[in-house]
Short mmCIF file of C-alpha atoms and ligand atoms in Angstrom, two decimals:
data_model
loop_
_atom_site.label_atom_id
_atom_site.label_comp_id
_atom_site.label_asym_id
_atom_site.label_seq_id
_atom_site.Cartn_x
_atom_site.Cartn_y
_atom_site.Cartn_z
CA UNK C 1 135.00 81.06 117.63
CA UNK C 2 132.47 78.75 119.00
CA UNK C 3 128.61 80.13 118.53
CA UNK C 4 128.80 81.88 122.33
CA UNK C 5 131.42 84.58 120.70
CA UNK C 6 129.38 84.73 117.19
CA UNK C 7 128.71 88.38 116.17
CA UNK C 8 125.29 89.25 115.50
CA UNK C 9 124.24 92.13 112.67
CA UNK C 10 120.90 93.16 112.47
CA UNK C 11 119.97 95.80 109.17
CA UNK C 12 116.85 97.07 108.68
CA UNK C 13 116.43 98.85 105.50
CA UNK C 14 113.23 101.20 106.08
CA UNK C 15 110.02 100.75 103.82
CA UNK C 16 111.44 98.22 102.16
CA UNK C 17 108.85 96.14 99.85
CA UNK C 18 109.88 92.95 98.00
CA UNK C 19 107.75 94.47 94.78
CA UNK C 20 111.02 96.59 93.99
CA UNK C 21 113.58 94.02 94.31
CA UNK C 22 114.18 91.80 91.28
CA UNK C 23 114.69 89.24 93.85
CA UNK C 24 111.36 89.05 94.05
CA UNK C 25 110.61 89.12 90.26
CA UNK C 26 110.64 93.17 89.73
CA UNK C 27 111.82 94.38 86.42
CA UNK C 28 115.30 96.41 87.54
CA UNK C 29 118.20 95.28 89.14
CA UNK C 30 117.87 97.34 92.10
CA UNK C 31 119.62 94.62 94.35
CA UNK C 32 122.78 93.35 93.38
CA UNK C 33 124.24 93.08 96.82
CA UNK C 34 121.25 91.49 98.45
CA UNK C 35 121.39 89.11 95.70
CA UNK C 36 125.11 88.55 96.19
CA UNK C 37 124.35 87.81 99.25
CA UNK C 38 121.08 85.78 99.21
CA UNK C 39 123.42 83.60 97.20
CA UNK C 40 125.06 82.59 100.13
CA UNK C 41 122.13 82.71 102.56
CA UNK C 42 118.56 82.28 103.13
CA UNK C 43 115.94 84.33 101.58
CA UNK C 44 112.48 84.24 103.28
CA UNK C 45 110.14 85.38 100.35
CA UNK C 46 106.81 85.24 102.99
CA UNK C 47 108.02 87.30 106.00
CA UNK C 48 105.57 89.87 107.31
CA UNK C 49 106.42 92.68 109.33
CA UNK C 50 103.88 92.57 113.26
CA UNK C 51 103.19 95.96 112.04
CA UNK C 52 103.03 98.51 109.23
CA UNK C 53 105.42 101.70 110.78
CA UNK C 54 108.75 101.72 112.26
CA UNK C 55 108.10 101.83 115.99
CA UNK C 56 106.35 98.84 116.98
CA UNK C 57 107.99 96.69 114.02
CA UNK C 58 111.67 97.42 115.26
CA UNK C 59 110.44 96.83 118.74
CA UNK C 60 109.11 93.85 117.67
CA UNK C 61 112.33 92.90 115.78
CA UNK C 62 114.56 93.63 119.24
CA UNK C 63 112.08 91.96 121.55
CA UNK C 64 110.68 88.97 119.53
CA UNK C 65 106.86 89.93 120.86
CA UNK C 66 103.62 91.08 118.91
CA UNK C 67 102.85 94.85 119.30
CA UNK C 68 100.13 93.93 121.35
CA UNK C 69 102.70 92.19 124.19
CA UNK C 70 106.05 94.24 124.33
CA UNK C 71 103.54 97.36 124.32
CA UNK C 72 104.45 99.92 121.56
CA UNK C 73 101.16 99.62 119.25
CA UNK C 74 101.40 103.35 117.72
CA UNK C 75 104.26 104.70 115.67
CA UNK C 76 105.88 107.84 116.96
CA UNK C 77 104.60 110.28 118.12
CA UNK C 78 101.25 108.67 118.36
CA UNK C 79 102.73 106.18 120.63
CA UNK C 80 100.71 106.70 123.74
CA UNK C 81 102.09 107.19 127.38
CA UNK C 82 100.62 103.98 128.69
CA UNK C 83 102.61 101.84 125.54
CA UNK C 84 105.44 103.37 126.70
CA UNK C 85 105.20 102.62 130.21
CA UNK C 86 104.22 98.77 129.48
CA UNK C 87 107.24 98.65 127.89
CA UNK C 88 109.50 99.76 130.36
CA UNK C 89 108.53 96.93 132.36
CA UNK C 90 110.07 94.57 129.78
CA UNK C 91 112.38 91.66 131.33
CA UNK C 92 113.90 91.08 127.41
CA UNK C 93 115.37 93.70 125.40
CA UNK C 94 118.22 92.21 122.59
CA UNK C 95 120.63 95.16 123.09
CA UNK C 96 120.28 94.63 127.17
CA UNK C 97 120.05 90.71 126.58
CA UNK C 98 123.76 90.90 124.21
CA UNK C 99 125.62 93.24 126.64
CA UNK C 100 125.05 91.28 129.73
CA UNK C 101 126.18 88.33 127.90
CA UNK C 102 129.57 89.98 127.04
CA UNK C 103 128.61 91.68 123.73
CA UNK C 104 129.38 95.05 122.54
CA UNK C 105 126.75 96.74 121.38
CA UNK C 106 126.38 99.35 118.84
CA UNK C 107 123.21 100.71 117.56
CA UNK C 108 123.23 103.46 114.37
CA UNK C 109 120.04 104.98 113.68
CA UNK C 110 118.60 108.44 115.28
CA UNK C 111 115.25 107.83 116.73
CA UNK C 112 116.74 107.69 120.15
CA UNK C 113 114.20 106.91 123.08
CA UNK C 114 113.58 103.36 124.12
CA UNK C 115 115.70 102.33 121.59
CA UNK C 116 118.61 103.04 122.25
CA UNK C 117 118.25 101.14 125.88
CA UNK C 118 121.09 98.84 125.88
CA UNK C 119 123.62 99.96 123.33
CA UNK C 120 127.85 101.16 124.33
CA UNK C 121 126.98 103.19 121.54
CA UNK C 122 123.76 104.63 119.62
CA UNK C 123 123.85 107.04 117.49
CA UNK C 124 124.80 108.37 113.63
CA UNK C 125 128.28 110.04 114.25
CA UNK C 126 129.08 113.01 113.54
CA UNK C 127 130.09 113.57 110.45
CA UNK C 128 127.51 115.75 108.65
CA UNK C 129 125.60 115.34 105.38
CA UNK C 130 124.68 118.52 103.06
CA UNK C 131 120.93 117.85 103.45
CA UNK C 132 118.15 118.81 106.54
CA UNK C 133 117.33 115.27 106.25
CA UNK C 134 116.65 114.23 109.98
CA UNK C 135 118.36 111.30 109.21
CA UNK C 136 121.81 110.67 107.95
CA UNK C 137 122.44 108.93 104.47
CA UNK C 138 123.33 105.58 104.17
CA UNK C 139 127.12 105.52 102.85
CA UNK C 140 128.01 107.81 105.84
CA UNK C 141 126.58 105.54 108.78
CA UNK C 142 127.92 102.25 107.00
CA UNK C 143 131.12 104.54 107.30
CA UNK C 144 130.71 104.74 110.79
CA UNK C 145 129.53 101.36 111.42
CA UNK C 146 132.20 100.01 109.68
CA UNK C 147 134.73 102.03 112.42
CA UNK C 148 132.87 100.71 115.14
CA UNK C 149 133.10 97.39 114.35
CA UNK C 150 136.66 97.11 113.13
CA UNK C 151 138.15 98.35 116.89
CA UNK C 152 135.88 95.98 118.89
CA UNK C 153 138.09 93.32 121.13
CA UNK C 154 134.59 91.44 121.76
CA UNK C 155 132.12 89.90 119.93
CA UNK C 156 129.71 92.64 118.58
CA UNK C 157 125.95 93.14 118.34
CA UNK C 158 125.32 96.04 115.19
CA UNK C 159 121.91 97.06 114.48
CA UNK C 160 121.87 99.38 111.94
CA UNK C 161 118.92 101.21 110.61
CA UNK C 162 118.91 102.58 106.86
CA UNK C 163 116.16 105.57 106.07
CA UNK C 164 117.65 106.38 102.47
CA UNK C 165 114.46 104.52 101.43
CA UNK C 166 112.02 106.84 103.23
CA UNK C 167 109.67 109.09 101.58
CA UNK C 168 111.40 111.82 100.10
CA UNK C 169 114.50 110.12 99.92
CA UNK C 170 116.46 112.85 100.76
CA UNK C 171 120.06 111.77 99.98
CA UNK C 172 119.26 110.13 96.60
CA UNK C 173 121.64 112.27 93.99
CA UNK C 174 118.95 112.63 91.32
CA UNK C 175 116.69 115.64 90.84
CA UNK C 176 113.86 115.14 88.77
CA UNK C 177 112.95 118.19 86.50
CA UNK C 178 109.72 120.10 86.69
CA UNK C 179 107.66 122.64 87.69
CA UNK C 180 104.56 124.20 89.65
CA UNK C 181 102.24 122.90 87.16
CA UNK C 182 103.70 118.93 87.55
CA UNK C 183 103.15 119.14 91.02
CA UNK C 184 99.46 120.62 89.96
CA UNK C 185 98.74 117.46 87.88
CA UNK C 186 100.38 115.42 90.37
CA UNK C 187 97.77 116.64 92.99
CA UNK C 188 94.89 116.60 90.70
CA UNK C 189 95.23 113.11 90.03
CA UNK C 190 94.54 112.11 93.60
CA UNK C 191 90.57 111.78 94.22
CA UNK C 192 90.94 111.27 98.45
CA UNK C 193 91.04 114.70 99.42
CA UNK C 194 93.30 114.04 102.64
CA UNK C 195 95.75 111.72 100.64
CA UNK C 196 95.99 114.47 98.33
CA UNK C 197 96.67 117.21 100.94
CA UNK C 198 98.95 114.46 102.68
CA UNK C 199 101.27 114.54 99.54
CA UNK C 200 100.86 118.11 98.86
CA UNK C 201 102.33 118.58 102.71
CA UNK C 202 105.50 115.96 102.08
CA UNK C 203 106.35 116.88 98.41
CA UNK C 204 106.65 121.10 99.32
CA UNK C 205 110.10 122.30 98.20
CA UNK C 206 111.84 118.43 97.45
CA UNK C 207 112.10 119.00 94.25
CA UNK C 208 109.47 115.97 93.46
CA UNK C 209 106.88 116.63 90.88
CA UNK C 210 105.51 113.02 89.33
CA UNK C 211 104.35 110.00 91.09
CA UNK C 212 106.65 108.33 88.27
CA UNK C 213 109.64 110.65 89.56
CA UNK C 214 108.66 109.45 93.22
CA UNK C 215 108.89 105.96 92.45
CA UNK C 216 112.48 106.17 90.44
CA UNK C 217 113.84 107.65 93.59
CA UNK C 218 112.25 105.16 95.93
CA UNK C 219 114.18 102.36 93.52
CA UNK C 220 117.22 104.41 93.36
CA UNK C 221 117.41 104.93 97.11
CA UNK C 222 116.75 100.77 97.41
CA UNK C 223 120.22 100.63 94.75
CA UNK C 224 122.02 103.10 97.51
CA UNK C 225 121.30 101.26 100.30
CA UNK C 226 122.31 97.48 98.75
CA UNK C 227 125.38 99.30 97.75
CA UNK C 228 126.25 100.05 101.14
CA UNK C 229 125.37 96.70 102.58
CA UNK C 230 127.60 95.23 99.74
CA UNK C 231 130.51 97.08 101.59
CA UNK C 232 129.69 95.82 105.10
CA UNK C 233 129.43 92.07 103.50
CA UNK C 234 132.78 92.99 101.48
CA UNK C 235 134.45 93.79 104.79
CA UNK C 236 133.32 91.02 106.60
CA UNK C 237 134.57 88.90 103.77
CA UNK C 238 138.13 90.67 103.42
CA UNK C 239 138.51 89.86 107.54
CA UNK C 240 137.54 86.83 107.67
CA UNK C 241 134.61 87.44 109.25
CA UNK C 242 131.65 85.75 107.96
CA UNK C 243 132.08 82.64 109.17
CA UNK C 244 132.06 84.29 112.44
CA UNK C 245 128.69 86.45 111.94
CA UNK C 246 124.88 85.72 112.08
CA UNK C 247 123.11 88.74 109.67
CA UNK C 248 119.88 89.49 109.27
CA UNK C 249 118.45 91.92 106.57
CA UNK C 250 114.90 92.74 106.56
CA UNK C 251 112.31 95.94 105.96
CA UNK C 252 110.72 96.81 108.92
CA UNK C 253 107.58 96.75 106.63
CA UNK C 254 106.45 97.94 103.56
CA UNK C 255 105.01 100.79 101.26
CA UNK C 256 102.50 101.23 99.22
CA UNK C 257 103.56 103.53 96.48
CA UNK C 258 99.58 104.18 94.80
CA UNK C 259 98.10 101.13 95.51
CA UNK C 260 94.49 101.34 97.60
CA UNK C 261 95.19 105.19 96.79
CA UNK C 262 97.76 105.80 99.49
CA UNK C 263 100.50 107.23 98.32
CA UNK C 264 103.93 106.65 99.75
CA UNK C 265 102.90 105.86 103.07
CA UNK C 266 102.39 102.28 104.77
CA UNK C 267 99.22 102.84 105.79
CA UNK C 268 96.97 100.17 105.96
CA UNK C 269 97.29 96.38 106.56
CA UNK C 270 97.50 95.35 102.50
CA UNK C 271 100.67 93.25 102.01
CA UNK C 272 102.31 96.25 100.28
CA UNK C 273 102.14 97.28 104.09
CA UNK C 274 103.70 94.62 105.76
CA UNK C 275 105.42 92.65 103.36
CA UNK C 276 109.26 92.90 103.49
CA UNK C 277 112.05 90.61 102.47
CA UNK C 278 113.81 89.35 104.90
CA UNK C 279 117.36 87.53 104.01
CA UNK C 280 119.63 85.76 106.94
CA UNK C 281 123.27 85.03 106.60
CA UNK C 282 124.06 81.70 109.43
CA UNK C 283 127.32 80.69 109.15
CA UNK C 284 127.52 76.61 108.34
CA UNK C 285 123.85 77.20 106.56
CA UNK C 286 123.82 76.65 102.72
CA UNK C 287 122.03 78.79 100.67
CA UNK C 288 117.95 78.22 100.88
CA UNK C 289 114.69 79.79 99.71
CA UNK C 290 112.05 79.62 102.27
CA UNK C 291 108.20 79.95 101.11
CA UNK C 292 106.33 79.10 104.62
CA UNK C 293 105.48 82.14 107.14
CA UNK C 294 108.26 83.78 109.19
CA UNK C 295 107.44 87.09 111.29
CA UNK C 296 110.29 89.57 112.28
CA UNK C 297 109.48 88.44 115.94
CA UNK C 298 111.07 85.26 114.70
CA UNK C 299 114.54 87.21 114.53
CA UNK C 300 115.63 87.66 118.59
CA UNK C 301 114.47 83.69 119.46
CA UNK C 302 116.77 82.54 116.31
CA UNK C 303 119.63 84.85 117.52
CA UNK C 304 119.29 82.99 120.91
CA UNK C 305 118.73 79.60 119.85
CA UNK C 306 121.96 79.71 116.74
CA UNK C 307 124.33 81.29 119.75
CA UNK C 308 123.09 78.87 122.79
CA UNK C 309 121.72 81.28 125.13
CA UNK C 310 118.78 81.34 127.34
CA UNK C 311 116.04 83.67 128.55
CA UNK C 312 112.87 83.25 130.70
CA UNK C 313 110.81 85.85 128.46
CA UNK C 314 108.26 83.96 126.63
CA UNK C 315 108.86 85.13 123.07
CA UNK C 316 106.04 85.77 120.52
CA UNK C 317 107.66 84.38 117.81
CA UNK C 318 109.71 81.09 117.38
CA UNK C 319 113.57 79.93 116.15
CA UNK C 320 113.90 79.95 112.57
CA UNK C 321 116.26 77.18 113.12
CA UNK C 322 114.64 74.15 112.75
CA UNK C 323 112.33 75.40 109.75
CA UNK C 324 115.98 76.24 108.01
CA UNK C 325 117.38 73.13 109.04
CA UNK C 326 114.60 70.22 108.15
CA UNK C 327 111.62 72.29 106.79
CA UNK C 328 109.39 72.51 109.46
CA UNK C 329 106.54 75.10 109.14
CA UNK C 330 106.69 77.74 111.67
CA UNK C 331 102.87 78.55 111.68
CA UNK C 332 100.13 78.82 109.49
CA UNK C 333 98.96 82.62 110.10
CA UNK C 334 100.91 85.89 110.24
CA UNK C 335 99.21 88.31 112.81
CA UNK C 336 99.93 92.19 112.43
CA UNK C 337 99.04 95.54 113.96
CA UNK C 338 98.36 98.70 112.23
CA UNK C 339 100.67 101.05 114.08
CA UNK C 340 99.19 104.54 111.78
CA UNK C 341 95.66 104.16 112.49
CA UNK C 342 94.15 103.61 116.03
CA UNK C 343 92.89 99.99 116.05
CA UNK C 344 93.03 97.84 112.97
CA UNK C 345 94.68 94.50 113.48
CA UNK C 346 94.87 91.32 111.03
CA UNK C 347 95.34 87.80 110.19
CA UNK C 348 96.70 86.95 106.61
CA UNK C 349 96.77 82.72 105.78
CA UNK C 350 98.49 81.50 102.25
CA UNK C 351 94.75 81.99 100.74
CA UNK C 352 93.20 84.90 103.06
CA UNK C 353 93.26 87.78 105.20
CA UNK C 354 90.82 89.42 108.02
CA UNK C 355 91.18 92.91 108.69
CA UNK C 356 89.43 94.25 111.39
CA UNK C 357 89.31 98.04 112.15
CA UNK C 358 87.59 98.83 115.20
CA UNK C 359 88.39 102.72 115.06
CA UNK C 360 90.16 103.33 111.60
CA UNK C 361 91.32 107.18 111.80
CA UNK C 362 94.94 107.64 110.29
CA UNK C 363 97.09 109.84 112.15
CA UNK C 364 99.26 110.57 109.07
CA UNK C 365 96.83 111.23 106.49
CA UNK C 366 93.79 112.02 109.03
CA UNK C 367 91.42 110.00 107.08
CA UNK C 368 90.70 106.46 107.15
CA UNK C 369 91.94 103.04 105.84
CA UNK C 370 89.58 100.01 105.85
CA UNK C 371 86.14 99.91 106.58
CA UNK C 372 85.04 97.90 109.93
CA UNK C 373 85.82 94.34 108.66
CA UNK C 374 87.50 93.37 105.45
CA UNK C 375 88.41 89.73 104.15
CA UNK C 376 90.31 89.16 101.01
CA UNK C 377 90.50 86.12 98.92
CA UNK C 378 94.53 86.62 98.43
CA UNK C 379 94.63 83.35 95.40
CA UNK C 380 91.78 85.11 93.60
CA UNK C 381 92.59 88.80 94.24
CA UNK C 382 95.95 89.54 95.06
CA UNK C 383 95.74 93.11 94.78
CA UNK C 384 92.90 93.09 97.94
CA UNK C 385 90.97 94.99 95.97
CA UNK C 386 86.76 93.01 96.72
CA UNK C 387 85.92 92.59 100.57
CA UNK C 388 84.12 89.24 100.07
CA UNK C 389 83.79 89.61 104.20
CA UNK C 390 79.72 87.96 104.53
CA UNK C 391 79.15 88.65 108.39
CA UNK C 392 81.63 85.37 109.70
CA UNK C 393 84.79 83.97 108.86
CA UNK C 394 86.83 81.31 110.05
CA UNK C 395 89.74 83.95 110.88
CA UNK C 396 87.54 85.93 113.52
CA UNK C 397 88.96 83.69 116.78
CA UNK C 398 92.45 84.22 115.22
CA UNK C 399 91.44 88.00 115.95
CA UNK C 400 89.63 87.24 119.15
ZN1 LIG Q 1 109.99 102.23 109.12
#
């Protein structure tokens, strides 16, 4: 195959925050395959998601634009009308883009709408799990996927879209024991009032009673997921097909699990937001680690600059290509959109990050995240824990 007939996979793995891989440093082995197959690959360890929730970030991810330019700001259902209908006026959509240029497309994951524009097929197949999960578990859609993909004559385009890893997890085979009076203390060690009745909403009947219980099935649902991707990587391995396919694996952003006192939600614009891994496989590329910047709108001008072909969109972000090949920094600044709360937007640098909220209600939690303007001192304080903000910064054009 020359590059022009290259298959292209693109997995997103839901919530997914590099603090709960031991890829990046955490204590449990929750990612065998993804190390299996960063071994072989590239790992990015600084990519940031262009926003904190799933719709704007995986329309980011399929049109290589900010938020802000392809149109979808809020996440579902929040997204307003107008979003929507800037959107529809899009000339570049990948799915569209792939099909025209003799791909076929298949898209798993059940959100629907705008997304699945484009694709021969979308959907999750029908084969039924034993939960009311609105989503189907993760070894029965690599199932399918893998069906799709073995009949296809042409090259193929696979997006596929794991939730296992959303809050409550729902097809993660453990049940943590307990009763009323966990979930009491559970609730009672929450101080935000609206966090707390948040929780008290998502935890009702799911048999989840600790915030430690909560967190073992986040890390279990993370071991799940790399298990399935291990098969699709084993398959493309036992038919020869690797050399033959571009992958990427990312998190459409991140989670925080306690931290700032939100509690398994990605509200917010700290890095436990919008941090994710993000992990390419490029066939004739040796395996790399990659500290500089890369955003997930980096993804769809990559895919078109590895297989040769063009478009006249003007793409947010840029071809990870040459910063793979010889090292050259991509940029400097990551810019993201909060897609929970109504306007917060920021710039993060290596050292710092601006947050500014111009109206900061939540629609999840109905309270609020971030006051007006926030700056961190990321070398200093990690954690984003003092607003050092003194009336200006250097980061306010960035903003502008
Ligand atoms: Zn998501």
């Amino acid at each position: 195959m020359n590059t022009l007939t290259k298959n292209v996979i693109i997995i997103v793995i839901d919530a997914l925050r590099p603090k709960n891989l031991s890829l990046f440093g955490y204590d449990k082995e929750t990612d065998k395959n993804l190390i299996r197959i960063s071994n072989n690959g590239i790992l990015f360890r600084n990519h940031f998601s262009a926003a904190n929730s799933t719709a704007p970030s995986v329309t980011s991810i399929l049109t290589g634009k900010y938020p802000k330019n392809h149109g979808i700001i809020h996440q579902l259902p929040y997204t307003k009308e107008e979003e929507i209908q800037k959107f529809e006026k899009r000339k570049f959509w990948l799915p569209e883009f792939l099909k025209i240029n003799g791909y076929t497309t298949i898209g798993i994951d059940w959100i629907g709408l705008w997304f699945k524009e484009g694709f021969d097929y979308y959907g999750e197949g029908e084969v039924s799990d034993e939960t009311d999960a609105p989503f189907k578990s993760a070894e029965n859609i690599t199932s399918l996927a893998l069906l799709k993909i073995r009949d296809t004559k042409k090259p193929f385009f696979l997006f596929l879209h794991y939730w296992d890893t959303h809050f409550p997890f729902p097809h993660v085979k453990y049940e943590e024991q307990g009763d009323e009076k966990d979930i009491q203390n559970t609730l009672n060690s929450i101080t935000n009032e609206s966090q707390r009745e948040y929780l008290k909403k998502r935890i009702q009947g799911k048999s989840l009673y600790t915030i430690q219980g909560m967190k073992d099935k986040y890390d279990l649902s993370i071991t799940d997921v790399d298990k399935q991707i291990g098969r699709i990587y084993n398959f493309l391995g036992e038919k020869d097909l690797l050399q033959d396919t571009i992958i990427f694996i990312l998190g459409d952003h991140g989670v925080n699990l306690t931290e700032h006192g939100i509690y398994f939600s990605p509200s917010g614009l700290y890095d436990d937001s919008i941090h994710s891994p993000l992990i390419a496989h490029i066939p004739d590329f040796e395996k790399k680690e990659i500290d500089s910047f890369v955003q997930n709108i980096d993804i769809v001008p990559t895919i078109l600059d590895y297989l040769n072909l063009k478009s006249d969109e003007k793409f947010d972000g840029k071809s990870l290509i040459p910063l793979i090949k010889n090292n050259l920094p991509l940029r400097d600044k990551i810019i993201t959109f909060d897609g929970l709360c109504e306007d917060i937007k920021a710039v993060r640098t290596k050292n710092k990050k601006l947050i500014i909220a111009k109206n900061n209600f939540c629609n999840l939690c109905k309270s609020t995240h971030h006051k007006n303007i926030e700056e961190y001192d990321l070398e200093k304080d990690p954690g984003e824990i003092n607003n050092i903000f003194s009336g200006k910064s250097e980061l306010m054009k960035d903003l502008a």
